[in-house]
Amino acid sequence: MGFHTFPIDRADNLEDPSRYRFCSREELLSLLDPGSDYAVADLGSGTGFFTDDVAPFVGTAYAVDVQAEMHDFYREKDAPENVEFVTADVSSLPFDDDHLDGAYSVVTHHEYATDDAMSELARVLRPGARLVTVDWSGDGTGDDGPSLDERFGLGETVDQLERAGFTVVSARNRPETFAVVARR
């Protein structure tokens, strides 16, 4: 499976608006259902493409990425004032227990999807908080995104979340991706 990072020399590609065909701003906000005082984390935030979409609707948006260079790129493009940068692996987040009101990842789940990461998310999300996962589907064509051998199927992802103590609220396959909403 995947567990890689996105090449920093291709970071500009993460700013391509055509990415919205896989998850639009409106869909992400609908799945996440944020509140104006929420603290949420964008898991694998990269250049902040989707963080920018969520930040106006929350109190604090944490841009979480393992690559400090991605944070540098995001700072240069002028991140919103309520964005806080967190350089960390999802399996080792620097948040207190029950700190987050929500978390999401858009086409980055395959980069961190370990049981340790799911347990860590269960630890830092408060009871009732939403975890939104939109990622490349192992059942997709492979025409876009990573190769099929780096992807997970919808069923695998649901099982992994449930093992970590999440309750899956909705799960659906799409042509190249899947979308899962789970509650802690």
Tab-separated table of N, CA, C and O in Angstrom, residues 1-96:
chain	number	residue	atom	x	y	z
A	1	MET	N	0.826	-1.186	0.000
A	1	MET	CA	0.000	0.000	0.000
A	1	MET	C	0.868	1.245	0.000
A	1	MET	O	2.064	1.169	0.168
A	2	GLY	N	0.247	2.403	-0.097
A	2	GLY	CA	0.896	3.683	-0.269
A	2	GLY	C	1.891	4.106	0.790
A	2	GLY	O	3.031	3.711	0.786
A	3	PHE	N	1.464	4.905	1.717
A	3	PHE	CA	2.301	5.425	2.791
A	3	PHE	C	3.513	6.165	2.236
A	3	PHE	O	4.640	5.874	2.572
A	4	HIS	N	3.272	7.094	1.367
A	4	HIS	CA	4.325	7.907	0.806
A	4	HIS	C	3.964	9.376	1.021
A	4	HIS	O	2.927	9.689	1.577
A	5	THR	N	4.816	10.256	0.590
A	5	THR	CA	4.510	11.678	0.640
A	5	THR	C	4.486	12.221	-0.777
A	5	THR	O	5.059	11.638	-1.695
A	6	PHE	N	3.832	13.342	-0.938
A	6	PHE	CA	3.733	13.963	-2.254
A	6	PHE	C	5.033	14.707	-2.543
A	6	PHE	O	5.549	15.408	-1.673
A	7	PRO	N	5.562	14.574	-3.738
A	7	PRO	CA	6.833	15.237	-4.067
A	7	PRO	C	6.710	16.763	-3.991
A	7	PRO	O	5.851	17.356	-4.658
A	8	ILE	N	7.531	17.385	-3.175
A	8	ILE	CA	7.469	18.833	-2.989
A	8	ILE	C	7.721	19.586	-4.290
A	8	ILE	O	7.155	20.659	-4.507
A	9	ASP	N	8.493	19.017	-5.188
A	9	ASP	CA	8.756	19.693	-6.460
A	9	ASP	C	7.526	19.722	-7.372
A	9	ASP	O	7.524	20.399	-8.399
A	10	ARG	N	6.482	19.009	-6.974
A	10	ARG	CA	5.220	19.028	-7.727
A	10	ARG	C	4.098	19.691	-6.931
A	10	ARG	O	2.915	19.544	-7.245
A	11	ALA	N	4.444	20.428	-5.884
A	11	ALA	CA	3.444	21.036	-5.002
A	11	ALA	C	2.462	21.933	-5.756
A	11	ALA	O	1.279	22.003	-5.390
A	12	ASP	N	2.914	22.616	-6.795
A	12	ASP	CA	2.014	23.471	-7.579
A	12	ASP	C	0.821	22.687	-8.113
A	12	ASP	O	-0.268	23.241	-8.261
A	13	ASN	N	1.020	21.400	-8.407
A	13	ASN	CA	-0.082	20.571	-8.911
A	13	ASN	C	-1.216	20.456	-7.910
A	13	ASN	O	-2.366	20.220	-8.294
A	14	LEU	N	-0.909	20.602	-6.622
A	14	LEU	CA	-1.942	20.502	-5.588
A	14	LEU	C	-2.854	21.725	-5.556
A	14	LEU	O	-3.860	21.724	-4.848
A	15	GLU	N	-2.510	22.742	-6.291
A	15	GLU	CA	-3.328	23.956	-6.357
A	15	GLU	C	-4.249	23.971	-7.580
A	15	GLU	O	-4.953	24.950	-7.815
A	16	ASP	N	-4.285	22.914	-8.327
A	16	ASP	CA	-5.075	22.830	-9.554
A	16	ASP	C	-6.566	22.707	-9.218
A	16	ASP	O	-6.988	21.738	-8.592
A	17	PRO	N	-7.381	23.680	-9.633
A	17	PRO	CA	-8.819	23.636	-9.339
A	17	PRO	C	-9.537	22.400	-9.890
A	17	PRO	O	-10.631	22.067	-9.438
A	18	SER	N	-8.932	21.700	-10.843
A	18	SER	CA	-9.584	20.494	-11.361
A	18	SER	C	-9.709	19.421	-10.273
A	18	SER	O	-10.467	18.463	-10.436
A	19	ARG	N	-8.988	19.589	-9.155
A	19	ARG	CA	-9.117	18.638	-8.038
A	19	ARG	C	-10.541	18.613	-7.477
A	19	ARG	O	-10.945	17.640	-6.867
A	20	TYR	N	-11.272	19.698	-7.686
A	20	TYR	CA	-12.650	19.758	-7.173
A	20	TYR	C	-13.563	18.721	-7.824
A	20	TYR	O	-14.622	18.420	-7.285
A	21	ARG	N	-13.164	18.149	-8.946
A	21	ARG	CA	-14.019	17.126	-9.554
A	21	ARG	C	-14.066	15.868	-8.689
A	21	ARG	O	-14.959	15.040	-8.829
A	22	PHE	N	-13.098	15.705	-7.788
A	22	PHE	CA	-13.074	14.542	-6.898
A	22	PHE	C	-13.717	14.837	-5.551
A	22	PHE	O	-14.208	13.932	-4.886
A	23	CYS	N	-13.713	16.090	-5.128
A	23	CYS	CA	-14.411	16.527	-3.914
A	23	CYS	C	-14.512	18.042	-3.967
A	23	CYS	O	-13.506	18.748	-3.852
A	24	SER	N	-15.712	18.527	-4.122
A	24	SER	CA	-15.895	19.977	-4.199
A	24	SER	C	-15.876	20.584	-2.793
A	24	SER	O	-16.060	19.887	-1.787
A	25	ARG	N	-15.671	21.860	-2.751
A	25	ARG	CA	-15.738	22.599	-1.478
A	25	ARG	C	-17.085	22.367	-0.811
A	25	ARG	O	-17.171	22.103	0.385
A	26	GLU	N	-18.142	22.450	-1.585
A	26	GLU	CA	-19.493	22.292	-1.042
A	26	GLU	C	-19.707	20.890	-0.477
A	26	GLU	O	-20.309	20.725	0.585
A	27	GLU	N	-19.218	19.881	-1.197
A	27	GLU	CA	-19.362	18.520	-0.688
A	27	GLU	C	-18.580	18.336	0.606
A	27	GLU	O	-19.087	17.779	1.577
A	28	LEU	N	-17.336	18.815	0.635
A	28	LEU	CA	-16.521	18.681	1.836
A	28	LEU	C	-17.193	19.353	3.028
A	28	LEU	O	-17.290	18.763	4.109
A	29	LEU	N	-17.673	20.559	2.848
A	29	LEU	CA	-18.338	21.266	3.949
A	29	LEU	C	-19.612	20.552	4.381
A	29	LEU	O	-19.920	20.483	5.575
A	30	SER	N	-20.337	19.997	3.441
A	30	SER	CA	-21.550	19.249	3.772
A	30	SER	C	-21.221	18.000	4.585
A	30	SER	O	-21.905	17.692	5.571
A	31	LEU	N	-20.187	17.281	4.200
A	31	LEU	CA	-19.797	16.064	4.911
A	31	LEU	C	-19.252	16.382	6.305
A	31	LEU	O	-19.532	15.676	7.274
A	32	LEU	N	-18.477	17.457	6.411
A	32	LEU	CA	-17.850	17.828	7.678
A	32	LEU	C	-18.826	18.517	8.623
A	32	LEU	O	-18.767	18.316	9.836
A	33	ASP	N	-19.724	19.333	8.083
A	33	ASP	CA	-20.714	20.081	8.860
A	33	ASP	C	-20.059	20.847	10.014
A	33	ASP	O	-20.395	20.649	11.189
A	34	PRO	N	-19.129	21.760	9.692
A	34	PRO	CA	-18.380	22.452	10.743
A	34	PRO	C	-19.188	23.552	11.432
A	34	PRO	O	-20.162	24.059	10.886
A	35	GLY	N	-18.746	23.897	12.642
A	35	GLY	CA	-19.311	25.018	13.379
A	35	GLY	C	-18.293	26.136	13.463
A	35	GLY	O	-17.081	25.898	13.380
A	36	SER	N	-18.755	27.352	13.639
A	36	SER	CA	-17.865	28.513	13.607
A	36	SER	C	-16.837	28.532	14.735
A	36	SER	O	-15.827	29.229	14.634
A	37	ASP	N	-17.070	27.771	15.793
A	37	ASP	CA	-16.109	27.716	16.897
A	37	ASP	C	-15.314	26.412	16.915
A	37	ASP	O	-14.545	26.163	17.834
A	38	TYR	N	-15.455	25.600	15.897
A	38	TYR	CA	-14.802	24.294	15.852
A	38	TYR	C	-13.286	24.406	15.649
A	38	TYR	O	-12.805	25.324	14.988
A	39	ALA	N	-12.602	23.407	16.180
A	39	ALA	CA	-11.191	23.168	15.874
A	39	ALA	C	-11.162	21.903	15.024
A	39	ALA	O	-11.603	20.848	15.479
A	40	VAL	N	-10.697	22.046	13.781
A	40	VAL	CA	-10.671	20.907	12.865
A	40	VAL	C	-9.268	20.736	12.294
A	40	VAL	O	-8.485	21.688	12.235
A	41	ALA	N	-8.977	19.528	11.860
A	41	ALA	CA	-7.669	19.234	11.279
A	41	ALA	C	-7.824	18.725	9.861
A	41	ALA	O	-8.650	17.850	9.591
A	42	ASP	N	-7.018	19.293	8.962
A	42	ASP	CA	-6.890	18.810	7.598
A	42	ASP	C	-5.695	17.867	7.599
A	42	ASP	O	-4.549	18.297	7.753
A	43	LEU	N	-5.952	16.588	7.457
A	43	LEU	CA	-4.934	15.545	7.561
A	43	LEU	C	-4.241	15.352	6.215
A	43	LEU	O	-4.860	14.897	5.255
A	44	GLY	N	-2.986	15.717	6.153
A	44	GLY	CA	-2.273	15.703	4.886
A	44	GLY	C	-2.621	16.947	4.099
A	44	GLY	O	-2.979	16.885	2.929
A	45	SER	N	-2.513	18.093	4.755
A	45	SER	CA	-2.982	19.362	4.196
A	45	SER	C	-2.207	19.840	2.980
A	45	SER	O	-2.729	20.621	2.185
A	46	GLY	N	-0.981	19.394	2.832
A	46	GLY	CA	-0.198	19.821	1.675
A	46	GLY	C	-0.110	21.331	1.580
A	46	GLY	O	0.274	22.003	2.533
A	47	THR	N	-0.496	21.872	0.447
A	47	THR	CA	-0.400	23.307	0.180
A	47	THR	C	-1.587	24.097	0.728
A	47	THR	O	-1.675	25.300	0.495
A	48	GLY	N	-2.487	23.413	1.416
A	48	GLY	CA	-3.641	24.092	2.005
A	48	GLY	C	-4.817	24.276	1.073
A	48	GLY	O	-5.744	25.026	1.368
A	49	PHE	N	-4.822	23.562	-0.040
A	49	PHE	CA	-5.895	23.705	-1.033
A	49	PHE	C	-7.272	23.538	-0.389
A	49	PHE	O	-8.153	24.388	-0.551
A	50	PHE	N	-7.475	22.455	0.366
A	50	PHE	CA	-8.773	22.233	1.011
A	50	PHE	C	-8.860	22.924	2.371
A	50	PHE	O	-9.959	23.235	2.831
A	51	THR	N	-7.732	23.198	3.012
A	51	THR	CA	-7.751	23.949	4.268
A	51	THR	C	-8.348	25.325	4.024
A	51	THR	O	-9.137	25.826	4.836
A	52	ASP	N	-7.976	25.947	2.922
A	52	ASP	CA	-8.514	27.262	2.573
A	52	ASP	C	-10.033	27.240	2.449
A	52	ASP	O	-10.698	28.238	2.747
A	53	ASP	N	-10.588	26.120	2.019
A	53	ASP	CA	-12.040	26.009	1.856
A	53	ASP	C	-12.765	25.879	3.187
A	53	ASP	O	-13.904	26.322	3.327
A	54	VAL	N	-12.140	25.254	4.152
A	54	VAL	CA	-12.775	24.997	5.448
A	54	VAL	C	-12.518	26.126	6.439
A	54	VAL	O	-13.391	26.467	7.259
A	55	ALA	N	-11.355	26.740	6.380
A	55	ALA	CA	-10.949	27.747	7.369
A	55	ALA	C	-11.983	28.857	7.620
A	55	ALA	O	-12.203	29.225	8.780
A	56	PRO	N	-12.671	29.390	6.612
A	56	PRO	CA	-13.637	30.456	6.886
A	56	PRO	C	-14.846	30.012	7.725
A	56	PRO	O	-15.586	30.856	8.233
A	57	PHE	N	-15.019	28.716	7.893
A	57	PHE	CA	-16.204	28.187	8.563
A	57	PHE	C	-15.924	27.611	9.945
A	57	PHE	O	-16.817	27.030	10.563
A	58	VAL	N	-14.679	27.730	10.429
A	58	VAL	CA	-14.301	27.166	11.728
A	58	VAL	C	-13.525	28.197	12.544
A	58	VAL	O	-13.069	29.213	12.011
A	59	GLY	N	-13.355	27.885	13.836
A	59	GLY	CA	-12.551	28.749	14.685
A	59	GLY	C	-11.071	28.567	14.425
A	59	GLY	O	-10.327	29.536	14.228
A	60	THR	N	-10.620	27.305	14.414
A	60	THR	CA	-9.215	26.983	14.156
A	60	THR	C	-9.140	25.845	13.154
A	60	THR	O	-9.805	24.820	13.326
A	61	ALA	N	-8.325	26.046	12.124
A	61	ALA	CA	-8.076	24.997	11.136
A	61	ALA	C	-6.610	24.600	11.264
A	61	ALA	O	-5.716	25.425	11.042
A	62	TYR	N	-6.382	23.367	11.662
A	62	TYR	CA	-5.024	22.852	11.760
A	62	TYR	C	-4.634	22.231	10.427
A	62	TYR	O	-5.300	21.313	9.948
A	63	ALA	N	-3.553	22.738	9.844
A	63	ALA	CA	-2.999	22.164	8.622
A	63	ALA	C	-1.945	21.154	9.062
A	63	ALA	O	-0.864	21.525	9.503
A	64	VAL	N	-2.288	19.865	8.984
A	64	VAL	CA	-1.404	18.798	9.453
A	64	VAL	C	-0.726	18.151	8.253
A	64	VAL	O	-1.399	17.659	7.347
A	65	ASP	N	0.605	18.172	8.271
A	65	ASP	CA	1.357	17.522	7.201
A	65	ASP	C	2.700	17.078	7.756
A	65	ASP	O	3.237	17.716	8.657
A	66	VAL	N	3.224	15.985	7.223
A	66	VAL	CA	4.531	15.495	7.672
A	66	VAL	C	5.681	16.278	7.042
A	66	VAL	O	6.814	16.181	7.500
A	67	GLN	N	5.385	17.037	6.001
A	67	GLN	CA	6.429	17.754	5.269
A	67	GLN	C	6.403	19.249	5.608
A	67	GLN	O	5.497	19.963	5.187
A	68	ALA	N	7.404	19.715	6.323
A	68	ALA	CA	7.500	21.138	6.650
A	68	ALA	C	7.547	21.992	5.380
A	68	ALA	O	7.056	23.128	5.369
A	69	GLU	N	8.094	21.437	4.304
A	69	GLU	CA	8.169	22.175	3.038
A	69	GLU	C	6.778	22.507	2.499
A	69	GLU	O	6.600	23.538	1.857
A	70	MET	N	5.813	21.635	2.742
A	70	MET	CA	4.440	21.930	2.317
A	70	MET	C	3.898	23.115	3.111
A	70	MET	O	3.209	23.984	2.566
A	71	HIS	N	4.207	23.165	4.392
A	71	HIS	CA	3.785	24.315	5.199
A	71	HIS	C	4.441	25.597	4.690
A	71	HIS	O	3.797	26.648	4.643
A	72	ASP	N	5.701	25.530	4.303
A	72	ASP	CA	6.387	26.702	3.762
A	72	ASP	C	5.672	27.202	2.508
A	72	ASP	O	5.456	28.404	2.331
A	73	PHE	N	5.304	26.266	1.637
A	73	PHE	CA	4.579	26.614	0.415
A	73	PHE	C	3.259	27.300	0.781
A	73	PHE	O	2.916	28.335	0.201
A	74	TYR	N	2.548	26.722	1.737
A	74	TYR	CA	1.255	27.267	2.148
A	74	TYR	C	1.416	28.666	2.759
A	74	TYR	O	0.644	29.577	2.467
A	75	ARG	N	2.403	28.862	3.582
A	75	ARG	CA	2.644	30.186	4.173
A	75	ARG	C	2.900	31.225	3.082
A	75	ARG	O	2.425	32.359	3.172
A	76	GLU	N	3.662	30.835	2.071
A	76	GLU	CA	3.989	31.761	0.983
A	76	GLU	C	2.758	32.189	0.202
A	76	GLU	O	2.713	33.298	-0.326
A	77	LYS	N	1.760	31.338	0.128
A	77	LYS	CA	0.551	31.729	-0.608
A	77	LYS	C	-0.436	32.462	0.299
A	77	LYS	O	-1.519	32.801	-0.122
A	78	ASP	N	-0.035	32.719	1.550
A	78	ASP	CA	-0.801	33.546	2.487
A	78	ASP	C	-2.000	32.801	3.079
A	78	ASP	O	-3.146	33.023	2.696
A	79	ALA	N	-1.714	31.939	4.015
A	79	ALA	CA	-2.746	31.157	4.701
A	79	ALA	C	-3.651	32.076	5.537
A	79	ALA	O	-3.196	33.104	6.036
A	80	PRO	N	-4.917	31.703	5.700
A	80	PRO	CA	-5.814	32.472	6.559
A	80	PRO	C	-5.280	32.557	7.998
A	80	PRO	O	-4.539	31.679	8.448
A	81	GLU	N	-5.661	33.599	8.709
A	81	GLU	CA	-5.156	33.841	10.062
A	81	GLU	C	-5.499	32.739	11.048
A	81	GLU	O	-4.763	32.524	12.012
A	82	ASN	N	-6.589	32.027	10.842
A	82	ASN	CA	-7.003	30.996	11.806
A	82	ASN	C	-6.408	29.620	11.506
A	82	ASN	O	-6.773	28.636	12.129
A	83	VAL	N	-5.462	29.556	10.571
A	83	VAL	CA	-4.784	28.297	10.256
A	83	VAL	C	-3.544	28.176	11.136
A	83	VAL	O	-2.731	29.100	11.220
A	84	GLU	N	-3.430	27.035	11.801
A	84	GLU	CA	-2.240	26.715	12.583
A	84	GLU	C	-1.556	25.526	11.926
A	84	GLU	O	-2.205	24.552	11.561
A	85	PHE	N	-0.243	25.620	11.782
A	85	PHE	CA	0.534	24.595	11.103
A	85	PHE	C	1.029	23.550	12.098
A	85	PHE	O	1.574	23.896	13.153
A	86	VAL	N	0.824	22.290	11.756
A	86	VAL	CA	1.251	21.172	12.590
A	86	VAL	C	2.056	20.220	11.705
A	86	VAL	O	1.506	19.620	10.780
A	87	THR	N	3.336	20.119	11.994
A	87	THR	CA	4.180	19.186	11.252
A	87	THR	C	4.250	17.904	12.069
A	87	THR	O	4.936	17.844	13.094
A	88	ALA	N	3.490	16.917	11.637
A	88	ALA	CA	3.398	15.660	12.382
A	88	ALA	C	2.800	14.588	11.501
A	88	ALA	O	2.077	14.873	10.545
A	89	ASP	N	3.096	13.361	11.854
A	89	ASP	CA	2.461	12.208	11.235
A	89	ASP	C	1.099	12.020	11.907
A	89	ASP	O	0.945	12.302	13.101
A	90	VAL	N	0.141	11.556	11.174
A	90	VAL	CA	-1.199	11.348	11.738
A	90	VAL	C	-1.167	10.329	12.878
A	90	VAL	O	-1.994	10.393	13.789
A	91	SER	N	-0.209	9.444	12.888
A	91	SER	CA	-0.131	8.449	13.966
A	91	SER	C	0.455	9.018	15.254
A	91	SER	O	0.493	8.332	16.277
A	92	SER	N	0.868	10.284	15.235
A	92	SER	CA	1.462	10.905	16.418
A	92	SER	C	1.130	12.394	16.431
A	92	SER	O	1.992	13.239	16.186
A	93	LEU	N	-0.114	12.712	16.723
A	93	LEU	CA	-0.578	14.099	16.691
A	93	LEU	C	-0.332	14.793	18.038
A	93	LEU	O	-0.539	14.184	19.091
A	94	PRO	N	0.057	16.059	18.008
A	94	PRO	CA	0.382	16.780	19.237
A	94	PRO	C	-0.832	17.437	19.902
A	94	PRO	O	-0.718	18.528	20.472
A	95	PHE	N	-1.980	16.793	19.850
A	95	PHE	CA	-3.194	17.345	20.449
A	95	PHE	C	-3.548	16.581	21.716
A	95	PHE	O	-3.273	15.382	21.828
A	96	ASP	N	-4.224	17.268	22.630
A	96	ASP	CA	-4.742	16.606	23.822
A	96	ASP	C	-5.870	15.664	23.428
A	96	ASP	O	-6.473	15.796	22.346
